[in-house]
Amino acid sequence: MVHSFDIEDDGGAEAAPQGGRIRQRNKARIIAAAEKVFAERGYDGATTAEIAEIAGLAKSNVHYYFGTKEAIYREVVAGIVDLWLKAFGEITAEDDPATAISAYIRQKLLYSRKRPLASRIFATEIIRGAPILRPFLEADLRDWVEDKAKVLAHWAAQGRMDEVSPHHFFFMIWAATQTYADFASQIAAVLGHKRLREADFEEAIATVTAIVLKGCGIRA
Amino acid sequence: MVHSFDIEDDGGAEAAPQGGRIRQRNKARIIAAAEKVFAERGYDGATTAEIAEIAGLAKSNVHYYFGTKEAIYREVVAGIVDLWLKAFGEITAEDDPATAISAYIRQKLLYSRKRPLASRIFATEIIRGAPILRPFLEADLRDWVEDKAKVLAHWAAQGRMDEVSPHHFFFMIWAATQTYADFASQIAAVLGHKRLREADFEEAIATVTAIVLKGCGIRA
DNA sequence: AGAAAAATTGTCCAACTGGTTAGGTTTTGG
DNA sequence: CCAAAACCTAACCAGTTGGACAATTTTTCT
């Protein structure tokens, strides 16, 4: 029974950091370590021992804070969903299409740059059939897309962009932006770089933005 | 030491089906079962026991044909690379840009529809840092992209399309097409479908093709 | 200070996994 | 028809993993 991602229900103010100082610090360390391990080993490949080691704690101590490995995973995933929700950004009918979509693409791509691990965990979770994230996808994300579909329809009616399937429009943007996190090793290999650089991301932003805007008939 | 994907070096003719009838049939069964298991459980999550069960064989029999789990994985991955190479299709300077790119996008998307498992294994392999596929990416795939970059430059020089970064152009197409295999569960959830349907793929083909062609200034 | 609460860790264990082996059965080819 | 090759599998094993637990140390609060 997942279904609730209101991790700590921060009632308006900044997240209520519950628990003592030590607890807080250690939980954060564990989550950070877990993000790394889950990202590069997958759920089954990850071991609580390695998470503990990276976090600088004894394995039994990790189990003291999180009962099970799955509990750690759930919390990591919940944090990632939070990121997604924030990265959603605001796209409203009043916005200028070019500005709003450009900003959205840039935001998504910068997120791929800054949080590639999170993006990869999200990807593998989806590939596995989204056992944990299904509720989020079917409710929150779906609603968000339906909402934005109306915005796109509005813009199209005003002649400010072509009529394109809003769903597939977003699938395409998500894919084109997340690929720079998930498939970074492929992209780096093809580019002949060891790792992706700042300039690679800038060129990605430019190319994706240009193709998407022009491809949908959005004028600056 | 990977580096060679010429699994059975079929010297021009159709693959030489080496080994006896039984051997052939059982290896094929195992590979098929392994594809399924690796796709939905990941490398570490997959167990030889489950592969055996799905293949309808005893676990020890699986180890009779393939010494180790990694050997099975390598063969599965090698088969997937073969698919990729075939799906590359021909894009030459003499082609009409609109026709060639449309066909490529369609081919890639149909591949996502028909072989989603293969696509997902490919994805997780890349996400893991491409431990097995690195040589392929750095050699074959890189060469292919360099080659096609020239074709795009040629088209651009002729004024038949805009000047866009050829690398990122392909990254975008790969992302936009593979997402329908890798992120199928997310897409289905957002669309409110149980599974992706034929019509979903048709709409995807239409949308992606339209945006990419127009976005690059390619006229029919 | 001192007791209660929180944190830490060494040790242990049952379950599972990939892989081996030895001995049997079936298939194949002459 | 028969022997050699190929195929099949029950039983087994050593290593690993998630997790439990009890004993100890540290922190917190009065």
Short mmCIF file of C-alpha atoms (C1' of nucleotides) in Angstrom, two decimals:
data_model
loop_
_atom_site.label_atom_id
_atom_site.label_comp_id
_atom_site.label_asym_id
_atom_site.label_seq_id
_atom_site.Cartn_x
_atom_site.Cartn_y
_atom_site.Cartn_z
CA MET A 1 0.00 0.00 0.00
CA VAL A 2 2.00 2.94 -1.20
CA HIS A 3 -0.21 5.65 -2.54
CA SER A 4 0.89 8.47 -0.32
CA PHE A 5 3.94 10.49 -1.18
CA ASP A 6 3.38 13.25 1.30
CA ILE A 7 6.54 12.12 2.99
CA GLU A 8 6.33 14.53 5.82
CA ASP A 9 3.42 16.74 5.18
CA ASP A 10 5.17 20.04 5.52
CA GLY A 11 2.19 22.20 6.27
CA GLY A 12 3.11 25.11 4.11
CA ALA A 13 6.38 25.98 5.79
CA GLU A 14 9.65 24.33 4.88
CA ALA A 15 9.67 20.60 5.55
CA ALA A 16 9.39 19.79 9.23
CA PRO A 17 12.68 18.04 9.97
CA GLN A 18 11.37 15.50 12.41
CA GLY A 19 13.62 13.48 14.64
CA GLY A 20 16.74 14.43 16.50
CA ARG A 21 19.81 15.95 14.97
CA ILE A 22 21.63 12.65 14.71
CA ARG A 23 18.67 10.80 13.34
CA GLN A 24 18.20 13.43 10.71
CA ARG A 25 21.79 13.45 9.64
CA ASN A 26 22.08 9.69 9.50
CA LYS A 27 18.86 9.18 7.61
CA ALA A 28 20.01 11.73 5.09
CA ARG A 29 23.36 9.99 4.75
CA ILE A 30 21.69 6.65 4.24
CA ILE A 31 19.32 8.02 1.63
CA ALA A 32 22.17 9.66 -0.23
CA ALA A 33 24.22 6.49 -0.15
CA ALA A 34 21.23 4.41 -1.16
CA GLU A 35 20.56 6.67 -4.12
CA LYS A 36 24.01 6.00 -5.40
CA VAL A 37 23.90 2.27 -4.83
CA PHE A 38 20.41 1.75 -6.21
CA ALA A 39 21.27 3.82 -9.25
CA GLU A 40 24.31 1.86 -10.23
CA ARG A 41 23.34 -1.61 -9.08
CA GLY A 42 19.58 -1.72 -9.39
CA TYR A 43 17.23 -2.74 -6.62
CA ASP A 44 18.30 -6.36 -6.38
CA GLY A 45 21.94 -5.64 -7.00
CA ALA A 46 22.07 -3.16 -4.18
CA THR A 47 23.12 -4.50 -0.79
CA THR A 48 22.39 -2.93 2.54
CA ALA A 49 26.01 -3.59 3.43
CA GLU A 50 27.26 -1.35 0.65
CA ILE A 51 24.75 1.34 1.46
CA ALA A 52 25.94 1.23 5.05
CA GLU A 53 29.58 1.41 4.04
CA ILE A 54 29.08 4.43 1.80
CA ALA A 55 26.98 6.08 4.47
CA GLY A 56 29.77 5.42 6.95
CA LEU A 57 27.66 3.35 9.29
CA ALA A 58 27.42 -0.23 10.42
CA LYS A 59 24.95 -2.35 8.51
CA SER A 60 22.94 -2.99 11.64
CA ASN A 61 22.70 0.72 12.18
CA VAL A 62 21.13 1.13 8.77
CA HIS A 63 18.55 -1.42 9.74
CA TYR A 64 17.98 0.52 12.90
CA TYR A 65 16.79 3.55 10.93
CA PHE A 66 15.07 1.75 8.11
CA GLY A 67 13.63 -1.60 8.94
CA THR A 68 14.07 -3.09 5.52
CA LYS A 69 15.84 -2.56 2.26
CA GLU A 70 12.52 -1.96 0.60
CA ALA A 71 11.77 0.82 3.07
CA ILE A 72 14.98 2.56 2.05
CA TYR A 73 14.07 2.16 -1.59
CA ARG A 74 10.59 3.55 -1.05
CA GLU A 75 11.94 6.63 0.63
CA VAL A 76 14.48 7.19 -2.10
CA VAL A 77 11.76 6.89 -4.71
CA ALA A 78 9.45 9.17 -2.77
CA GLY A 79 12.14 11.83 -2.77
CA ILE A 80 12.54 11.48 -6.50
CA VAL A 81 8.84 11.95 -7.07
CA ASP A 82 9.09 15.15 -5.10
CA LEU A 83 11.73 16.33 -7.51
CA TRP A 84 9.54 15.46 -10.46
CA LEU A 85 6.65 17.39 -9.01
CA LYS A 86 8.82 20.43 -8.49
CA ALA A 87 10.35 20.11 -11.94
CA PHE A 88 6.86 20.09 -13.36
CA GLY A 89 7.02 23.81 -13.29
CA GLU A 90 4.15 26.02 -14.09
CA ILE A 91 2.78 26.00 -17.58
CA THR A 92 -0.39 28.04 -17.76
CA ALA A 93 -2.58 29.30 -20.55
CA GLU A 94 -1.47 32.84 -19.79
CA ASP A 95 2.19 32.05 -20.38
CA ASP A 96 3.91 32.69 -23.63
CA PRO A 97 4.27 29.26 -25.25
CA ALA A 98 7.85 29.72 -26.36
CA THR A 99 8.95 30.97 -22.98
CA ALA A 100 7.10 28.35 -20.97
CA ILE A 101 8.16 25.37 -23.07
CA SER A 102 11.75 26.55 -23.33
CA ALA A 103 11.93 26.95 -19.60
CA TYR A 104 10.42 23.53 -19.06
CA ILE A 105 12.89 21.83 -21.36
CA ARG A 106 15.80 23.64 -19.78
CA GLN A 107 14.63 22.76 -16.31
CA LYS A 108 14.23 19.11 -17.17
CA LEU A 109 17.65 18.94 -18.79
CA LEU A 110 19.37 20.68 -15.91
CA TYR A 111 17.72 18.21 -13.62
CA SER A 112 19.23 15.42 -15.70
CA ARG A 113 22.58 17.06 -15.24
CA LYS A 114 22.34 17.70 -11.54
CA ARG A 115 20.52 14.59 -10.41
CA PRO A 116 21.40 11.83 -12.83
CA LEU A 117 21.22 9.18 -10.13
CA ALA A 118 17.67 10.09 -9.24
CA SER A 119 16.73 10.03 -12.88
CA ARG A 120 18.22 6.58 -13.33
CA ILE A 121 16.42 5.16 -10.35
CA PHE A 122 13.21 6.60 -11.70
CA ALA A 123 13.92 4.99 -15.05
CA THR A 124 14.64 1.53 -13.70
CA GLU A 125 11.59 1.74 -11.49
CA ILE A 126 9.45 2.42 -14.56
CA ILE A 127 11.17 -0.27 -16.60
CA ARG A 128 10.46 -2.78 -13.87
CA GLY A 129 6.80 -1.98 -14.38
CA ALA A 130 6.58 0.79 -11.79
CA PRO A 131 5.60 -1.47 -8.87
CA ILE A 132 6.00 1.41 -6.45
CA LEU A 133 5.22 4.38 -8.63
CA ARG A 134 2.09 3.14 -10.37
CA PRO A 135 -0.30 5.07 -8.12
CA PHE A 136 1.64 8.26 -8.66
CA LEU A 137 1.64 7.80 -12.42
CA GLU A 138 -2.02 6.98 -12.64
CA ALA A 139 -3.14 9.79 -10.40
CA ASP A 140 -0.88 12.81 -10.02
CA LEU A 141 1.04 12.58 -13.25
CA ARG A 142 -2.00 11.76 -15.33
CA ASP A 143 -3.91 14.71 -13.87
CA TRP A 144 -1.00 16.98 -14.56
CA VAL A 145 -0.88 15.95 -18.20
CA GLU A 146 -4.63 16.33 -18.61
CA ASP A 147 -4.35 19.79 -17.19
CA LYS A 148 -1.51 20.77 -19.50
CA ALA A 149 -3.32 19.25 -22.44
CA LYS A 150 -5.93 21.96 -21.98
CA VAL A 151 -3.26 24.61 -22.00
CA LEU A 152 -1.83 23.30 -25.26
CA ALA A 153 -5.31 23.11 -26.78
CA HIS A 154 -5.88 26.70 -25.75
CA TRP A 155 -2.65 27.82 -27.37
CA ALA A 156 -3.49 25.88 -30.51
CA ALA A 157 -6.93 27.49 -30.67
CA GLN A 158 -5.25 30.87 -30.52
CA GLY A 159 -3.02 29.85 -33.39
CA ARG A 160 0.04 30.16 -31.22
CA MET A 161 1.10 26.58 -31.88
CA ASP A 162 0.15 23.59 -34.01
CA GLU A 163 -2.33 21.03 -32.89
CA VAL A 164 -0.23 18.17 -31.64
CA SER A 165 -1.16 15.31 -29.37
CA PRO A 166 -0.41 16.80 -25.95
CA HIS A 167 0.31 13.41 -24.46
CA HIS A 168 2.89 12.45 -27.00
CA PHE A 169 4.25 15.97 -26.91
CA PHE A 170 5.18 15.54 -23.28
CA PHE A 171 6.35 11.97 -23.70
CA MET A 172 8.76 13.29 -26.28
CA ILE A 173 10.08 16.07 -24.07
CA TRP A 174 10.46 13.75 -21.11
CA ALA A 175 12.29 11.23 -23.23
CA ALA A 176 14.55 13.76 -24.89
CA THR A 177 15.54 15.32 -21.60
CA GLN A 178 15.85 12.26 -19.39
CA THR A 179 17.96 10.47 -21.93
CA TYR A 180 20.85 12.73 -20.96
CA ALA A 181 20.79 11.23 -17.48
CA ASP A 182 19.71 7.66 -18.17
CA PHE A 183 21.74 7.07 -21.30
CA ALA A 184 24.63 9.32 -20.36
CA SER A 185 27.16 6.58 -20.90
CA GLN A 186 25.87 5.91 -24.41
CA ILE A 187 25.82 9.57 -25.29
CA ALA A 188 29.29 10.14 -23.89
CA ALA A 189 30.60 7.17 -25.85
CA VAL A 190 29.12 8.42 -29.10
CA LEU A 191 30.42 11.92 -28.49
CA GLY A 192 33.81 10.48 -27.70
CA HIS A 193 33.88 12.04 -24.27
CA LYS A 194 34.65 10.35 -20.99
CA ARG A 195 31.77 12.08 -19.29
CA LEU A 196 29.17 14.58 -20.37
CA ARG A 197 30.28 18.16 -20.02
CA GLU A 198 28.56 21.43 -19.39
CA ALA A 199 28.85 22.26 -23.09
CA ASP A 200 27.16 18.99 -24.07
CA PHE A 201 24.18 19.91 -21.98
CA GLU A 202 24.06 23.40 -23.41
CA GLU A 203 24.04 22.00 -26.91
CA ALA A 204 21.38 19.51 -25.92
CA ILE A 205 19.21 22.28 -24.54
CA ALA A 206 19.67 24.30 -27.71
CA THR A 207 18.94 21.41 -30.06
CA VAL A 208 15.96 19.99 -28.21
CA THR A 209 14.41 23.39 -27.66
CA ALA A 210 14.88 24.41 -31.27
CA ILE A 211 13.40 21.23 -32.71
CA VAL A 212 10.48 21.08 -30.33
CA LEU A 213 9.49 24.73 -30.65
CA LYS A 214 9.79 24.87 -34.40
CA GLY A 215 8.32 21.41 -34.75
CA CYS A 216 5.16 22.53 -33.00
CA GLY A 217 4.94 25.84 -34.77
CA ILE A 218 5.68 27.84 -31.66
CA ARG A 219 7.10 31.24 -32.50
CA ALA A 220 9.15 33.27 -30.09
CA MET B 1 37.02 -9.01 -23.15
CA VAL B 2 33.89 -8.55 -25.13
CA HIS B 3 34.45 -6.53 -28.24
CA SER B 4 33.15 -9.01 -30.76
CA PHE B 5 29.49 -9.28 -31.49
CA ASP B 6 29.74 -11.47 -34.53
CA ILE B 7 28.01 -14.15 -32.55
CA GLU B 8 28.20 -16.77 -35.18
CA ASP B 9 29.81 -15.15 -38.12
CA ASP B 10 27.25 -16.08 -40.69
CA GLY B 11 29.37 -15.78 -43.74
CA GLY B 12 26.92 -13.97 -45.92
CA ALA B 13 24.20 -16.58 -45.91
CA GLU B 14 21.54 -16.75 -43.23
CA ALA B 15 22.90 -17.54 -39.80
CA ALA B 16 24.42 -20.99 -39.59
CA PRO B 17 22.29 -22.78 -36.99
CA GLN B 18 25.07 -24.70 -35.38
CA GLY B 19 24.47 -27.58 -32.99
CA GLY B 20 21.92 -30.35 -33.03
CA ARG B 21 18.20 -29.89 -33.27
CA ILE B 22 17.67 -30.25 -29.55
CA ARG B 23 20.54 -27.99 -28.62
CA GLN B 24 19.24 -25.35 -30.95
CA ARG B 25 15.71 -25.49 -29.64
CA ASN B 26 16.74 -25.44 -25.99
CA LYS B 27 19.22 -22.62 -26.37
CA ALA B 28 16.56 -20.59 -28.11
CA ARG B 29 14.09 -21.33 -25.33
CA ILE B 30 16.58 -20.31 -22.70
CA ILE B 31 17.44 -17.08 -24.48
CA ALA B 32 13.78 -16.23 -24.87
CA ALA B 33 13.08 -16.94 -21.22
CA ALA B 34 16.18 -15.03 -20.15
CA GLU B 35 15.11 -12.01 -22.17
CA LYS B 36 11.89 -11.89 -20.27
CA VAL B 37 13.46 -12.37 -16.87
CA PHE B 38 16.34 -9.96 -17.38
CA ALA B 39 13.94 -7.35 -18.72
CA GLU B 40 11.65 -7.34 -15.74
CA ARG B 41 14.07 -8.14 -12.94
CA GLY B 42 17.36 -6.66 -14.05
CA TYR B 43 20.62 -8.55 -14.16
CA ASP B 44 21.00 -9.12 -10.44
CA GLY B 45 17.33 -9.70 -9.85
CA ALA B 46 17.18 -12.42 -12.46
CA THR B 47 17.72 -15.95 -11.21
CA THR B 48 18.80 -18.89 -13.28
CA ALA B 49 16.08 -20.87 -11.55
CA GLU B 50 13.37 -18.62 -12.94
CA ILE B 51 14.89 -18.61 -16.38
CA ALA B 52 14.92 -22.40 -16.28
CA GLU B 53 11.34 -22.59 -15.12
CA ILE B 54 10.06 -20.32 -17.87
CA ALA B 55 12.15 -22.20 -20.40
CA GLY B 56 10.63 -25.43 -19.14
CA LEU B 57 13.94 -26.98 -18.17
CA ALA B 58 15.75 -27.98 -15.02
CA LYS B 59 18.09 -25.36 -13.66
CA SER B 60 21.04 -27.68 -14.06
CA ASN B 61 20.11 -28.12 -17.68
CA VAL B 62 20.31 -24.41 -18.21
CA HIS B 63 23.82 -24.51 -16.80
CA TYR B 64 24.56 -27.35 -19.16
CA TYR B 65 24.00 -25.11 -22.17
CA PHE B 66 25.30 -21.88 -20.74
CA GLY B 67 28.00 -22.22 -18.15
CA THR B 68 27.12 -19.09 -16.23
CA LYS B 69 24.39 -16.54 -15.80
CA GLU B 70 26.66 -13.94 -17.29
CA ALA B 71 27.09 -16.03 -20.41
CA ILE B 72 23.33 -16.08 -20.88
CA TYR B 73 23.20 -12.34 -20.38
CA ARG B 74 25.96 -11.75 -22.88
CA GLU B 75 24.21 -13.76 -25.51
CA VAL B 76 20.93 -11.98 -24.91
CA VAL B 77 22.68 -8.63 -25.19
CA ALA B 78 24.53 -9.72 -28.33
CA GLY B 79 21.23 -10.56 -29.95
CA ILE B 80 19.88 -7.14 -29.04
CA VAL B 81 22.85 -5.41 -30.61
CA ASP B 82 22.13 -7.33 -33.78
CA LEU B 83 18.65 -5.90 -33.74
CA TRP B 84 19.99 -2.40 -33.27
CA LEU B 85 22.35 -2.78 -36.17
CA LYS B 86 19.55 -3.93 -38.41
CA ALA B 87 17.25 -1.17 -37.19
CA PHE B 88 19.92 1.33 -38.11
CA GLY B 89 18.54 1.26 -41.57
CA GLU B 90 20.11 3.03 -44.46
CA ILE B 91 20.25 6.78 -44.46
CA THR B 92 22.34 8.03 -47.35
CA ALA B 93 23.00 11.39 -48.88
CA GLU B 94 21.04 10.36 -51.96
CA ASP B 95 17.88 9.68 -50.00
CA ASP B 96 15.11 12.17 -49.66
CA PRO B 97 15.45 13.53 -46.11
CA ALA B 98 11.77 13.38 -45.30
CA THR B 99 11.43 9.83 -46.56
CA ALA B 100 14.57 8.54 -44.91
CA ILE B 101 13.99 10.12 -41.51
CA SER B 102 10.32 9.18 -41.46
CA ALA B 103 11.18 5.60 -42.25
CA TYR B 104 13.85 5.56 -39.56
CA ILE B 105 11.52 6.89 -36.90
CA ARG B 106 8.82 4.45 -37.90
CA GLN B 107 11.23 1.55 -37.87
CA LYS B 108 12.54 2.45 -34.43
CA LEU B 109 9.06 2.82 -33.02
CA LEU B 110 7.83 -0.43 -34.46
CA TYR B 111 10.84 -2.07 -32.94
CA SER B 112 9.80 -0.64 -29.58
CA ARG B 113 6.41 -2.16 -30.12
CA LYS B 114 7.55 -5.58 -31.22
CA ARG B 115 10.56 -6.07 -29.01
CA PRO B 116 9.96 -4.10 -25.84
CA LEU B 117 11.85 -6.58 -23.72
CA ALA B 118 14.98 -6.26 -25.80
CA SER B 119 14.73 -2.51 -25.62
CA ARG B 120 14.41 -2.59 -21.86
CA ILE B 121 17.42 -4.82 -21.44
CA PHE B 122 19.36 -2.48 -23.66
CA ALA B 123 18.24 0.43 -21.51
CA THR B 124 19.19 -1.13 -18.20
CA GLU B 125 22.53 -2.17 -19.63
CA ILE B 126 23.23 1.44 -20.57
CA ILE B 127 21.98 2.75 -17.26
CA ARG B 128 24.32 0.39 -15.46
CA GLY B 129 27.13 2.11 -17.31
CA ALA B 130 27.22 -0.26 -20.29
CA PRO B 131 29.74 -2.70 -18.82
CA ILE B 132 29.16 -5.09 -21.69
CA LEU B 133 28.17 -2.74 -24.48
CA ARG B 134 30.82 -0.07 -24.07
CA PRO B 135 32.99 -1.37 -26.92
CA PHE B 136 30.01 -1.48 -29.23
CA LEU B 137 29.01 2.06 -28.33
CA GLU B 138 32.47 3.49 -28.69
CA ALA B 139 33.22 1.78 -31.96
CA ASP B 140 30.30 0.70 -34.15
CA LEU B 141 27.67 3.12 -32.92
CA ARG B 142 30.02 6.07 -32.84
CA ASP B 143 31.16 5.37 -36.39
CA TRP B 144 27.59 5.08 -37.55
CA VAL B 145 26.70 8.46 -36.08
CA GLU B 146 29.78 10.11 -37.55
CA ASP B 147 28.80 8.73 -40.91
CA LYS B 148 25.24 9.96 -40.65
CA ALA B 149 26.45 13.32 -39.43
CA LYS B 150 27.99 13.79 -42.85
CA VAL B 151 24.71 12.95 -44.51
CA LEU B 152 22.88 15.52 -42.42
CA ALA B 153 25.55 18.12 -43.15
CA HIS B 154 25.15 17.38 -46.84
CA TRP B 155 21.41 17.84 -46.67
CA ALA B 156 21.84 21.04 -44.74
CA ALA B 157 24.30 22.37 -47.32
CA GLN B 158 21.70 21.70 -49.98
CA GLY B 159 19.18 23.65 -47.97
CA ARG B 160 17.01 20.58 -47.56
CA MET B 161 17.08 20.82 -43.78
CA ASP B 162 18.28 23.11 -41.01
CA GLU B 163 21.68 22.85 -39.51
CA VAL B 164 21.17 20.95 -36.30
CA SER B 165 23.68 19.09 -34.20
CA PRO B 166 23.58 15.63 -35.78
CA HIS B 167 24.54 13.93 -32.55
CA HIS B 168 21.78 15.45 -30.52
CA PHE B 169 19.41 14.96 -33.41
CA PHE B 170 19.88 11.21 -33.16
CA PHE B 171 19.91 11.19 -29.38
CA MET B 172 16.52 12.81 -29.55
CA ILE B 173 15.12 10.33 -32.03
CA TRP B 174 16.48 7.38 -30.10
CA ALA B 175 15.03 8.74 -26.88
CA ALA B 176 11.66 9.58 -28.36
CA THR B 177 11.27 6.15 -29.92
CA GLN B 178 12.72 3.94 -27.22
CA THR B 179 10.67 5.60 -24.55
CA TYR B 180 7.64 3.74 -25.90
CA ALA B 181 9.29 0.49 -24.92
CA ASP B 182 11.23 1.44 -21.82
CA PHE B 183 8.64 3.71 -20.24
CA ALA B 184 5.62 1.86 -21.58
CA SER B 185 4.11 1.49 -18.13
CA GLN B 186 4.40 5.21 -17.47
CA ILE B 187 2.93 6.09 -20.84
CA ALA B 188 0.10 3.63 -20.47
CA ALA B 189 -0.68 4.99 -17.02
CA VAL B 190 -0.82 8.56 -18.25
CA LEU B 191 -2.96 7.60 -21.22
CA GLY B 192 -5.23 5.69 -18.89
CA HIS B 193 -4.75 2.45 -20.77
CA LYS B 194 -3.85 -0.92 -19.36
CA ARG B 195 -1.33 -1.53 -22.08
CA LEU B 196 -0.18 0.40 -25.10
CA ARG B 197 -2.29 -0.27 -28.18
CA GLU B 198 -1.66 -0.24 -31.87
CA ALA B 199 -3.34 3.15 -32.10
CA ASP B 200 -1.06 4.60 -29.44
CA PHE B 201 1.94 3.66 -31.50
CA GLU B 202 0.43 5.10 -34.65
CA GLU B 203 -0.18 8.37 -32.90
CA ALA B 204 3.32 8.29 -31.52
CA ILE B 205 4.76 7.76 -34.97
CA ALA B 206 2.68 10.61 -36.34
CA THR B 207 3.57 13.04 -33.56
CA VAL B 208 7.26 12.29 -33.37
CA THR B 209 7.67 12.32 -37.13
CA ALA B 210 5.78 15.58 -37.50
CA ILE B 211 7.70 17.39 -34.79
CA VAL B 212 11.10 16.14 -35.85
CA LEU B 213 10.66 16.82 -39.57
CA LYS B 214 9.16 20.26 -39.15
CA GLY B 215 11.51 21.04 -36.30
CA CYS B 216 14.50 20.46 -38.57
CA GLY B 217 13.03 22.23 -41.53
CA ILE B 218 12.68 19.06 -43.55
CA ARG B 219 9.97 19.44 -46.22
CA ALA B 220 8.22 16.49 -47.75
"C1'" DA C 1 24.41 13.98 38.20
"C1'" DG C 2 21.70 10.30 36.78
"C1'" DA C 3 18.05 7.95 34.59
"C1'" DA C 4 15.65 7.37 30.37
"C1'" DA C 5 15.90 7.46 25.47
"C1'" DA C 6 18.42 7.03 21.42
"C1'" DA C 7 22.13 5.24 18.88
"C1'" DT C 8 25.63 1.78 17.79
"C1'" DT C 9 27.57 -2.59 16.79
"C1'" DG C 10 29.22 -7.62 16.95
"C1'" DT C 11 27.23 -11.78 16.29
"C1'" DC C 12 24.22 -14.85 14.51
"C1'" DC C 13 21.09 -17.19 11.15
"C1'" DA C 14 17.76 -18.79 7.80
"C1'" DA C 15 16.90 -18.25 3.04
"C1'" DC C 16 18.49 -18.06 -1.34
"C1'" DT C 17 21.72 -18.15 -5.33
"C1'" DG C 18 24.93 -19.58 -8.84
"C1'" DG C 19 27.22 -23.35 -9.89
"C1'" DT C 20 29.10 -28.49 -9.53
"C1'" DT C 21 28.87 -33.33 -9.86
"C1'" DA C 22 27.77 -37.87 -10.53
"C1'" DG C 23 24.88 -40.94 -12.45
"C1'" DG C 24 21.11 -41.73 -15.40
"C1'" DT C 25 18.38 -41.52 -20.06
"C1'" DT C 26 17.81 -40.41 -24.83
"C1'" DT C 27 19.47 -39.55 -29.40
"C1'" DT C 28 22.42 -40.34 -33.11
"C1'" DG C 29 25.19 -42.49 -36.56
"C1'" DG C 30 27.26 -46.40 -38.45
"C1'" DC D 1 21.31 -53.05 -33.22
"C1'" DC D 2 24.72 -50.98 -30.47
"C1'" DA D 3 28.12 -47.91 -28.76
"C1'" DA D 4 29.34 -43.21 -28.41
"C1'" DA D 5 27.78 -38.72 -27.94
"C1'" DA D 6 24.51 -35.69 -26.34
"C1'" DC D 7 21.23 -34.60 -23.06
"C1'" DC D 8 19.00 -34.39 -18.49
"C1'" DT D 9 18.47 -33.92 -13.47
"C1'" DA D 10 18.47 -34.88 -8.28
"C1'" DA D 11 21.31 -33.83 -4.80
"C1'" DC D 12 24.58 -31.04 -3.04
"C1'" DC D 13 27.62 -27.06 -1.76
"C1'" DA D 14 29.84 -22.74 -0.63
"C1'" DG D 15 29.07 -17.93 -0.58
"C1'" DT D 16 26.10 -14.06 0.09
"C1'" DT D 17 22.31 -11.36 1.81
"C1'" DG D 18 18.62 -9.27 4.50
"C1'" DG D 19 17.47 -9.08 8.80
"C1'" DA D 20 17.10 -10.17 14.14
"C1'" DC D 21 18.91 -9.45 18.61
"C1'" DA D 22 21.14 -8.45 22.75
"C1'" DA D 23 24.62 -5.99 24.80
"C1'" DT D 24 27.00 -1.62 25.04
"C1'" DT D 25 27.80 3.31 24.44
"C1'" DT D 26 26.29 7.93 23.72
"C1'" DT D 27 22.96 11.63 23.99
"C1'" DT D 28 19.30 14.00 26.05
"C1'" DC D 29 16.47 15.76 29.55
"C1'" DT D 30 15.26 16.82 34.20
#
